[in-house]
Amino acid sequence: MPHSDEQAVLDRIRQGLVYTESEASFQASQRRTDLIFEYNHTPPSEVDKRGSLLVAILGSVGERAVLLPPFHAGFGSNVYIGDDFFGNVNLTFVDDVDIRIGDGVMIAPSVTLTTTGHPVHPARRVDYARFSEPIVIEDKVWIGSNAVVLPGVRIGYGSVIGAGSVVSRDVPPMVVAVGTPCRVLRPITDDDLTARLT
């Protein structure tokens, strides 16, 4: 059971309120940085070792999950990945709070999923002050290269996020969404069953 001061900080974090590095320092034991380093330096032929490391790093890992190294995470332990996940190289999880990824999700190279932001006024950024809100990526989502998903975003079932997009608000299910800021371009329809491009 957390100390009452720690519980108060956890409550603020859960509410999306500002907290500092010093206040959250009690969470340091949940960081898996050494294991992430080891994973990123494990030879490709050592598939079983990589699998064991990934289970030790992440909050949970589904069946047939693939995460190509290198990847980066602030904690690792706050990332939950479903079945048939594919994460390409240079995936970054800023997982101060939960990042929950469903089944059949594909993420292209150099994508950032960040649950954390900082106050705009510099006086409020002392001691790395920040706020954190969870990210949810539903089943069958595809996120294109160099996309950034910001705190508190939910991406709906089956949607496609275009390369280079900055996703700052929720994306509904079964749409193609692109741009900075990311906006819905069009629905995904049965016509897409025979088309190659978006």
Coordinates of N, CA and C in Angstrom, one line a residue:
M1 N 0.9 -1.2 0.0 CA 0.0 0.0 0.0 C 0.9 1.2 0.0
P2 N 0.7 2.2 -0.9 CA 1.5 3.4 -1.0 C 1.3 4.2 0.2
H3 N 2.4 4.9 0.6 CA 2.4 5.9 1.7 C 1.3 7.0 1.3
S4 N 0.8 7.7 2.2 CA -0.3 8.7 1.9 C 0.1 9.8 1.0
D5 N 1.4 10.2 1.1 CA 1.9 11.2 0.2 C 2.0 10.6 -1.2
E6 N 2.5 9.4 -1.3 CA 2.6 8.7 -2.7 C 1.2 8.6 -3.2
Q7 N 0.2 8.2 -2.4 CA -1.2 8.0 -2.9 C -1.7 9.3 -3.4
A8 N -1.4 10.4 -2.7 CA -1.9 11.7 -3.2 C -1.3 12.1 -4.6
V9 N 0.0 11.8 -4.8 CA 0.6 12.0 -6.1 C -0.1 11.1 -7.1
L10 N -0.2 9.8 -6.8 CA -0.9 8.9 -7.8 C -2.3 9.4 -8.1
D11 N -3.0 9.9 -7.2 CA -4.4 10.4 -7.4 C -4.3 11.6 -8.4
R12 N -3.3 12.5 -8.2 CA -3.1 13.7 -9.1 C -2.8 13.2 -10.5
I13 N -1.9 12.2 -10.6 CA -1.5 11.7 -11.9 C -2.7 11.1 -12.6
R14 N -3.5 10.3 -11.9 CA -4.7 9.7 -12.5 C -5.7 10.8 -13.0
Q15 N -5.7 11.9 -12.3 CA -6.7 13.0 -12.7 C -6.1 13.9 -13.8
G16 N -4.9 13.6 -14.3 CA -4.3 14.4 -15.3 C -3.8 15.7 -14.9
L17 N -3.5 15.9 -13.6 CA -3.0 17.1 -13.0 C -1.5 17.1 -13.0
V18 N -0.9 18.3 -12.8 CA 0.5 18.5 -12.9 C 1.2 17.9 -11.7
Y19 N 2.3 17.2 -11.9 CA 3.1 16.7 -10.9 C 4.6 16.8 -11.3
T20 N 5.5 16.7 -10.3 CA 6.9 16.9 -10.6 C 7.7 15.6 -10.6
E21 N 8.9 15.6 -11.1 CA 9.8 14.5 -11.1 C 10.1 14.0 -9.6
S22 N 10.4 14.9 -8.8 CA 10.6 14.6 -7.4 C 9.4 13.9 -6.7
E23 N 8.2 14.4 -7.0 CA 7.0 13.8 -6.4 C 6.8 12.4 -6.9
A24 N 7.2 12.2 -8.1 CA 6.9 10.8 -8.7 C 8.1 9.9 -8.6
S25 N 9.2 10.3 -7.9 CA 10.4 9.5 -7.8 C 10.2 8.1 -7.2
F26 N 9.2 8.0 -6.4 CA 8.9 6.7 -5.8 C 8.6 5.6 -6.8
Q27 N 8.2 6.0 -8.1 CA 7.9 5.1 -9.1 C 9.1 4.5 -9.9
A28 N 10.3 5.0 -9.5 CA 11.5 4.6 -10.2 C 11.7 3.1 -10.4
S29 N 11.2 2.3 -9.4 CA 11.4 0.9 -9.4 C 10.6 0.2 -10.6
Q30 N 9.7 0.9 -11.1 CA 8.8 0.4 -12.2 C 9.5 0.6 -13.6
R31 N 10.6 1.3 -13.6 CA 11.3 1.6 -14.9 C 12.1 0.3 -15.3
R32 N 12.0 0.0 -16.6 CA 12.7 -1.2 -17.1 C 13.8 -0.9 -18.0
T33 N 14.5 0.2 -17.7 CA 15.5 0.8 -18.7 C 16.7 -0.2 -18.9
D34 N 17.2 -0.9 -17.9 CA 18.3 -1.8 -18.2 C 17.8 -3.0 -19.0
L35 N 16.6 -3.5 -18.8 CA 16.0 -4.6 -19.6 C 15.8 -4.1 -21.0
I36 N 15.4 -2.9 -21.2 CA 15.1 -2.4 -22.6 C 16.5 -2.3 -23.3
F37 N 17.5 -1.8 -22.6 CA 18.9 -1.8 -23.2 C 19.3 -3.2 -23.6
E38 N 19.1 -4.2 -22.8 CA 19.4 -5.6 -23.1 C 18.6 -6.1 -24.3
Y39 N 17.3 -5.8 -24.3 CA 16.5 -6.2 -25.4 C 17.0 -5.7 -26.7
N40 N 17.4 -4.4 -26.7 CA 17.8 -3.7 -27.9 C 19.2 -4.2 -28.4
H41 N 19.9 -4.9 -27.6 CA 21.2 -5.4 -27.9 C 21.3 -6.9 -28.0
T42 N 20.1 -7.5 -28.0 CA 20.1 -9.0 -28.2 C 20.1 -9.4 -29.6
P43 N 20.9 -10.3 -30.1 CA 21.0 -10.7 -31.5 C 19.6 -11.2 -32.0
P44 N 19.3 -10.9 -33.3 CA 18.0 -11.3 -33.8 C 17.8 -12.8 -33.7
S45 N 18.9 -13.6 -33.8 CA 18.8 -15.1 -33.7 C 18.3 -15.6 -32.3
E46 N 18.4 -14.8 -31.3 CA 18.0 -15.2 -30.0 C 16.5 -14.8 -29.7
V47 N 15.7 -15.4 -30.5 CA 14.2 -15.1 -30.4 C 13.6 -15.4 -29.0
D48 N 14.0 -16.5 -28.4 CA 13.4 -16.9 -27.1 C 13.8 -15.9 -26.0
K49 N 15.1 -15.4 -26.1 CA 15.6 -14.5 -25.1 C 14.8 -13.1 -25.3
R50 N 14.7 -12.7 -26.5 CA 13.9 -11.5 -26.8 C 12.5 -11.6 -26.3
G51 N 11.9 -12.7 -26.5 CA 10.5 -12.9 -26.0 C 10.4 -12.8 -24.5
S52 N 11.4 -13.5 -23.8 CA 11.4 -13.4 -22.3 C 11.6 -12.0 -21.8
L53 N 12.5 -11.3 -22.5 CA 12.8 -9.9 -22.1 C 11.6 -9.0 -22.2
L54 N 10.9 -9.2 -23.4 CA 9.7 -8.4 -23.6 C 8.6 -8.6 -22.6
V55 N 8.4 -9.9 -22.2 CA 7.5 -10.2 -21.1 C 7.9 -9.5 -19.8
A56 N 9.2 -9.5 -19.5 CA 9.7 -8.9 -18.3 C 9.6 -7.3 -18.3
I57 N 9.7 -6.8 -19.5 CA 9.7 -5.3 -19.7 C 8.2 -4.7 -19.6
L58 N 7.4 -5.3 -20.4 CA 6.0 -4.7 -20.6 C 5.0 -5.1 -19.5
G59 N 4.0 -4.3 -19.4 CA 2.9 -4.7 -18.5 C 2.2 -6.0 -18.8
S60 N 2.0 -6.2 -20.1 CA 1.6 -7.5 -20.7 C 1.8 -7.5 -22.2
V61 N 2.0 -8.8 -22.7 CA 2.3 -9.0 -24.1 C 1.5 -10.1 -24.6
G62 N 0.7 -9.9 -25.7 CA -0.1 -10.9 -26.2 C 0.7 -11.9 -27.1
E63 N -0.1 -12.9 -27.6 CA 0.5 -13.9 -28.5 C 1.0 -13.3 -29.8
R64 N 2.1 -13.9 -30.3 CA 2.7 -13.5 -31.6 C 3.0 -12.1 -31.7
A65 N 3.3 -11.4 -30.7 CA 3.7 -10.0 -30.7 C 5.1 -9.8 -31.2
V66 N 5.3 -8.9 -32.1 CA 6.7 -8.6 -32.6 C 7.0 -7.1 -32.4
L67 N 8.1 -6.8 -31.7 CA 8.6 -5.5 -31.5 C 10.0 -5.4 -31.9
L68 N 10.3 -4.8 -33.1 CA 11.6 -4.7 -33.6 C 12.5 -3.7 -32.9
P69 N 13.7 -4.1 -32.5 CA 14.6 -3.2 -31.8 C 15.2 -2.3 -32.8
P70 N 15.7 -1.1 -32.4 CA 15.5 -0.6 -31.0 C 14.1 0.0 -30.8
F71 N 13.7 -0.1 -29.5 CA 12.5 0.6 -29.1 C 12.9 1.3 -27.8
H72 N 12.1 2.3 -27.4 CA 12.5 3.1 -26.2 C 11.2 3.3 -25.4
A73 N 11.4 3.3 -24.0 CA 10.2 3.5 -23.1 C 10.7 4.2 -21.9
G74 N 10.0 5.1 -21.3 CA 10.3 5.7 -20.0 C 10.2 4.7 -18.9
F75 N 9.2 3.8 -19.0 CA 9.0 2.8 -18.0 C 9.0 1.4 -18.6
G76 N 8.2 1.2 -19.6 CA 8.0 -0.1 -20.2 C 6.9 -0.9 -19.5
S77 N 6.9 -0.8 -18.2 CA 5.9 -1.6 -17.4 C 4.5 -1.0 -17.5
N78 N 4.3 0.2 -18.1 CA 3.0 0.7 -18.3 C 2.4 0.5 -19.7
V79 N 3.1 -0.4 -20.5 CA 2.7 -0.7 -21.8 C 2.0 -2.0 -21.9
Y80 N 0.8 -2.1 -22.5 CA 0.1 -3.4 -22.5 C -0.3 -3.6 -24.0
I81 N 0.2 -4.7 -24.6 CA 0.1 -5.0 -26.0 C -0.7 -6.3 -26.2
G82 N -1.6 -6.3 -27.2 CA -2.5 -7.4 -27.4 C -1.8 -8.4 -28.4
D83 N -2.6 -9.3 -28.9 CA -2.2 -10.4 -29.8 C -1.9 -9.8 -31.2
D84 N -1.0 -10.5 -31.9 CA -0.7 -10.2 -33.3 C -0.2 -8.7 -33.5
F85 N 0.5 -8.2 -32.5 CA 1.0 -6.8 -32.6 C 2.3 -6.8 -33.4
F86 N 2.4 -5.8 -34.3 CA 3.7 -5.6 -35.0 C 4.2 -4.1 -34.8
G87 N 5.3 -3.9 -34.1 CA 5.9 -2.6 -33.9 C 7.2 -2.6 -34.6
N88 N 7.4 -1.6 -35.6 CA 8.6 -1.5 -36.3 C 9.6 -0.7 -35.5
V89 N 10.8 -0.5 -36.1 CA 12.0 0.0 -35.4 C 11.7 1.5 -34.9
N90 N 12.4 1.8 -33.8 CA 12.3 3.2 -33.3 C 11.0 3.6 -32.7
L91 N 10.2 2.6 -32.2 CA 9.0 2.9 -31.5 C 9.3 3.5 -30.1
T92 N 8.7 4.6 -29.8 CA 9.0 5.2 -28.5 C 7.7 5.3 -27.7
F93 N 7.7 4.7 -26.5 CA 6.6 4.8 -25.5 C 7.0 5.8 -24.4
V94 N 6.3 6.9 -24.3 CA 6.5 7.7 -23.1 C 5.3 7.3 -22.2
D95 N 5.6 6.3 -21.4 CA 4.5 5.6 -20.7 C 4.5 5.9 -19.2
D96 N 4.5 7.2 -18.9 CA 4.3 7.6 -17.4 C 3.0 7.0 -16.9
V97 N 2.0 6.9 -17.7 CA 0.8 6.2 -17.4 C 0.5 5.2 -18.5
D98 N -0.6 4.5 -18.4 CA -0.9 3.3 -19.3 C -1.0 3.7 -20.8
I99 N -0.3 2.8 -21.6 CA -0.6 2.8 -23.0 C -1.1 1.4 -23.3
R100 N -2.4 1.3 -23.8 CA -3.0 0.0 -24.0 C -3.3 -0.1 -25.5
I101 N -2.7 -1.2 -26.0 CA -2.8 -1.5 -27.5 C -3.5 -2.8 -27.7
G102 N -4.5 -2.8 -28.6 CA -5.3 -3.9 -28.8 C -4.7 -5.0 -29.7
D103 N -5.5 -5.9 -30.2 CA -5.1 -7.0 -31.1 C -4.9 -6.5 -32.5
G104 N -4.0 -7.1 -33.2 CA -3.8 -6.8 -34.6 C -3.4 -5.4 -35.0
V105 N -2.7 -4.8 -34.1 CA -2.3 -3.4 -34.3 C -0.9 -3.4 -35.0
M106 N -0.7 -2.6 -36.0 CA 0.5 -2.4 -36.7 C 1.0 -1.0 -36.6
I107 N 2.3 -0.8 -36.2 CA 2.9 0.5 -36.0 C 4.2 0.5 -36.9
A108 N 4.2 1.5 -37.7 CA 5.4 1.7 -38.7 C 6.6 2.3 -37.9
P109 N 7.7 2.5 -38.6 CA 8.9 3.0 -38.0 C 8.8 4.4 -37.4
S110 N 9.5 4.6 -36.3 CA 9.7 6.0 -35.8 C 8.4 6.6 -35.3
V111 N 7.5 5.9 -34.7 CA 6.3 6.4 -34.1 C 6.5 6.7 -32.6
T112 N 5.9 7.8 -32.1 CA 6.0 8.1 -30.7 C 4.6 8.1 -30.1
L113 N 4.4 7.4 -29.0 CA 3.2 7.3 -28.3 C 3.5 8.0 -26.9
T114 N 3.1 9.2 -26.7 CA 3.5 9.9 -25.5 C 2.2 10.2 -24.6
T115 N 2.2 9.7 -23.4 CA 1.2 10.0 -22.4 C 1.4 11.3 -21.7
T116 N 2.5 11.9 -21.9 CA 2.9 13.0 -21.0 C 3.2 14.3 -21.8
G117 N 2.8 15.4 -21.2 CA 3.1 16.7 -21.7 C 3.5 17.6 -20.6
H118 N 3.8 18.8 -20.9 CA 4.3 19.8 -19.9 C 3.5 21.1 -19.9
P119 N 3.4 21.8 -18.8 CA 2.7 23.1 -18.8 C 3.4 24.0 -19.8
V120 N 2.6 24.9 -20.3 CA 3.1 25.9 -21.3 C 4.0 26.9 -20.7
H121 N 3.6 27.4 -19.5 CA 4.4 28.5 -18.9 C 5.7 27.9 -18.3
P122 N 6.8 28.5 -18.6 CA 8.1 27.9 -18.1 C 8.2 27.9 -16.6
A123 N 7.5 28.8 -15.9 CA 7.6 28.8 -14.4 C 6.9 27.5 -13.8
R124 N 6.1 26.9 -14.6 CA 5.4 25.7 -14.1 C 6.1 24.4 -14.5
R125 N 7.3 24.5 -15.2 CA 8.0 23.4 -15.7 C 9.2 23.1 -14.8
V126 N 9.3 23.7 -13.6 CA 10.4 23.4 -12.7 C 10.3 22.0 -12.2
D127 N 11.5 21.3 -12.1 CA 11.5 19.9 -11.6 C 10.8 19.0 -12.6
Y128 N 10.9 19.3 -13.9 CA 10.3 18.5 -15.0 C 8.8 18.3 -14.8
A129 N 8.1 19.4 -14.3 CA 6.7 19.2 -14.0 C 6.0 18.8 -15.3
R130 N 5.0 18.0 -15.1 CA 4.3 17.4 -16.3 C 2.9 16.9 -15.9
F131 N 2.1 16.5 -16.9 CA 0.8 15.9 -16.7 C 0.8 14.7 -17.6
S132 N 0.0 13.7 -17.2 CA 0.0 12.4 -18.0 C -1.5 11.9 -18.1
E133 N -1.8 11.5 -19.3 CA -3.1 10.9 -19.6 C -2.9 9.7 -20.5
P134 N -3.6 8.6 -20.2 CA -3.5 7.3 -20.9 C -3.8 7.4 -22.4
I135 N -3.2 6.5 -23.1 CA -3.5 6.3 -24.6 C -4.1 4.9 -24.8
V136 N -5.1 4.9 -25.6 CA -5.7 3.6 -26.0 C -5.7 3.5 -27.5
I137 N -5.2 2.4 -28.0 CA -5.2 2.1 -29.4 C -6.0 0.8 -29.5
E138 N -7.2 0.9 -30.2 CA -8.1 -0.3 -30.3 C -7.6 -1.3 -31.3
D139 N -8.3 -2.4 -31.4 CA -7.9 -3.5 -32.3 C -7.8 -3.0 -33.8
K140 N -6.8 -3.6 -34.5 CA -6.7 -3.5 -36.0 C -6.3 -2.1 -36.5
V141 N -5.8 -1.3 -35.6 CA -5.3 0.0 -36.0 C -4.0 -0.1 -36.7
W142 N -3.8 0.8 -37.7 CA -2.5 0.9 -38.4 C -2.0 2.3 -38.3
I143 N -0.8 2.5 -37.7 CA -0.3 3.9 -37.5 C 1.0 4.0 -38.4
G144 N 1.0 5.0 -39.3 CA 2.0 5.2 -40.3 C 3.3 5.8 -39.7
S145 N 4.4 5.7 -40.4 CA 5.7 6.2 -40.0 C 5.7 7.6 -39.5
N146 N 6.5 7.8 -38.4 CA 6.7 9.2 -37.9 C 5.5 9.9 -37.3
A147 N 4.5 9.1 -37.1 CA 3.3 9.7 -36.4 C 3.6 9.9 -34.9
V148 N 2.9 10.9 -34.3 CA 3.0 11.1 -32.9 C 1.6 11.1 -32.3
V149 N 1.4 10.3 -31.3 CA 0.1 10.2 -30.6 C 0.3 10.9 -29.2
L150 N -0.5 11.9 -29.0 CA -0.4 12.7 -27.8 C -1.2 12.2 -26.6
P151 N -1.0 12.8 -25.4 CA -1.7 12.3 -24.2 C -3.2 12.3 -24.3
G152 N -3.8 11.2 -23.8 CA -5.2 11.1 -23.6 C -6.0 10.7 -24.9
V153 N -5.3 10.3 -25.9 CA -5.9 10.0 -27.2 C -6.4 8.5 -27.2
R154 N -7.5 8.3 -27.9 CA -8.0 7.0 -28.1 C -8.2 6.9 -29.7
I155 N -7.6 5.8 -30.3 CA -7.8 5.6 -31.7 C -8.7 4.4 -31.9
G156 N -9.8 4.6 -32.6 CA -10.8 3.6 -32.7 C -10.5 2.4 -33.6
Y157 N -11.2 1.4 -33.4 CA -11.1 0.1 -34.1 C -10.8 0.3 -35.6
G158 N -9.8 -0.3 -36.2 CA -9.6 -0.4 -37.6 C -9.1 0.8 -38.3
S159 N -8.9 1.9 -37.6 CA -8.6 3.2 -38.2 C -7.1 3.2 -38.7
V160 N -6.8 4.0 -39.6 CA -5.5 4.2 -40.2 C -5.0 5.6 -39.9
I161 N -3.8 5.8 -39.3 CA -3.3 7.1 -39.1 C -2.2 7.3 -40.1
G162 N -2.3 8.4 -40.9 CA -1.3 8.6 -42.0 C 0.1 9.0 -41.4
A163 N 1.1 8.7 -42.2 CA 2.5 8.9 -41.9 C 2.6 10.4 -41.6
G164 N 3.4 10.7 -40.5 CA 3.7 12.1 -40.1 C 2.6 12.8 -39.4
S165 N 1.6 12.2 -39.1 CA 0.4 12.8 -38.4 C 0.8 13.1 -36.9
V166 N 0.1 14.1 -36.4 CA 0.2 14.4 -35.0 C -1.2 14.3 -34.4
V167 N -1.5 13.2 -33.7 CA -2.8 12.9 -33.2 C -3.0 13.5 -31.8
S168 N -3.8 14.6 -31.8 CA -4.0 15.3 -30.6 C -5.4 15.1 -30.0
R169 N -6.3 14.4 -30.7 CA -7.6 14.2 -30.2 C -8.1 12.8 -30.7
D170 N -9.1 12.3 -30.1 CA -9.6 10.9 -30.4 C -9.9 10.8 -31.9
V171 N -9.7 9.6 -32.4 CA -10.0 9.2 -33.8 C -11.1 8.1 -33.7
P172 N -12.2 8.3 -34.4 CA -13.3 7.3 -34.4 C -12.9 6.0 -35.1
P173 N -13.6 5.0 -34.9 CA -13.4 3.7 -35.6 C -13.5 3.8 -37.1
M174 N -12.8 3.0 -37.8 CA -12.9 2.7 -39.3 C -12.8 4.0 -40.1
V175 N -11.8 4.8 -39.9 CA -11.5 6.0 -40.7 C -10.1 6.1 -41.1
V176 N -9.8 6.8 -42.1 CA -8.4 7.2 -42.4 C -8.3 8.6 -41.9
A177 N -7.3 8.9 -41.1 CA -7.1 10.2 -40.5 C -5.6 10.6 -40.7
V178 N -5.4 11.8 -41.1 CA -4.1 12.3 -41.5 C -3.8 13.7 -41.1
G179 N -2.6 14.1 -41.0 CA -2.2 15.5 -40.9 C -1.8 16.0 -39.5
T180 N -1.4 17.3 -39.5 CA -1.0 18.0 -38.3 C -1.8 19.3 -38.1
P181 N -2.8 19.3 -37.3 CA -3.2 18.2 -36.4 C -4.0 17.1 -37.2
C182 N -4.0 15.9 -36.7 CA -4.6 14.8 -37.4 C -6.1 15.0 -37.5
R183 N -6.7 14.8 -38.7 CA -8.1 15.0 -38.9 C -8.6 13.8 -39.8
V184 N -9.9 13.5 -39.6 CA -10.5 12.4 -40.4 C -10.5 12.8 -41.9
L185 N -9.9 12.0 -42.7 CA -10.0 12.3 -44.2 C -11.2 11.6 -44.8
R186 N -11.5 10.4 -44.4 CA -12.6 9.7 -45.0 C -12.9 8.4 -44.2
P187 N -14.1 7.8 -44.4 CA -14.3 6.5 -43.8 C -13.6 5.4 -44.5
I188 N -13.4 4.3 -43.9 CA -12.9 3.0 -44.5 C -14.2 2.3 -44.9
T189 N -14.3 1.9 -46.2 CA -15.5 1.2 -46.7 C -15.1 -0.1 -47.4
D190 N -16.1 -0.8 -47.9 CA -15.9 -2.0 -48.6 C -15.1 -1.8 -49.9
D191 N -15.1 -0.6 -50.4 CA -14.3 -0.3 -51.6 C -12.8 -0.5 -51.3
D192 N -12.5 -0.4 -50.0 CA -11.0 -0.5 -49.7 C -10.6 -2.0 -49.7
L193 N -11.6 -2.9 -49.8 CA -11.2 -4.3 -49.9 C -10.5 -4.6 -51.2
T194 N -10.6 -3.8 -52.2 CA -10.0 -4.1 -53.5 C -9.0 -3.0 -53.9
A195 N -8.9 -1.9 -53.0 CA -8.0 -0.8 -53.4 C -6.7 -0.9 -52.6
R196 N -5.6 -0.6 -53.2 CA -4.3 -0.7 -52.4 C -4.0 0.6 -51.6
L197 N -4.3 1.7 -52.1 CA -4.0 3.0 -51.4 C -5.2 3.6 -50.7
T198 N -4.9 4.5 -49.8 CA -5.9 5.2 -49.1 C -6.5 6.3 -50.0

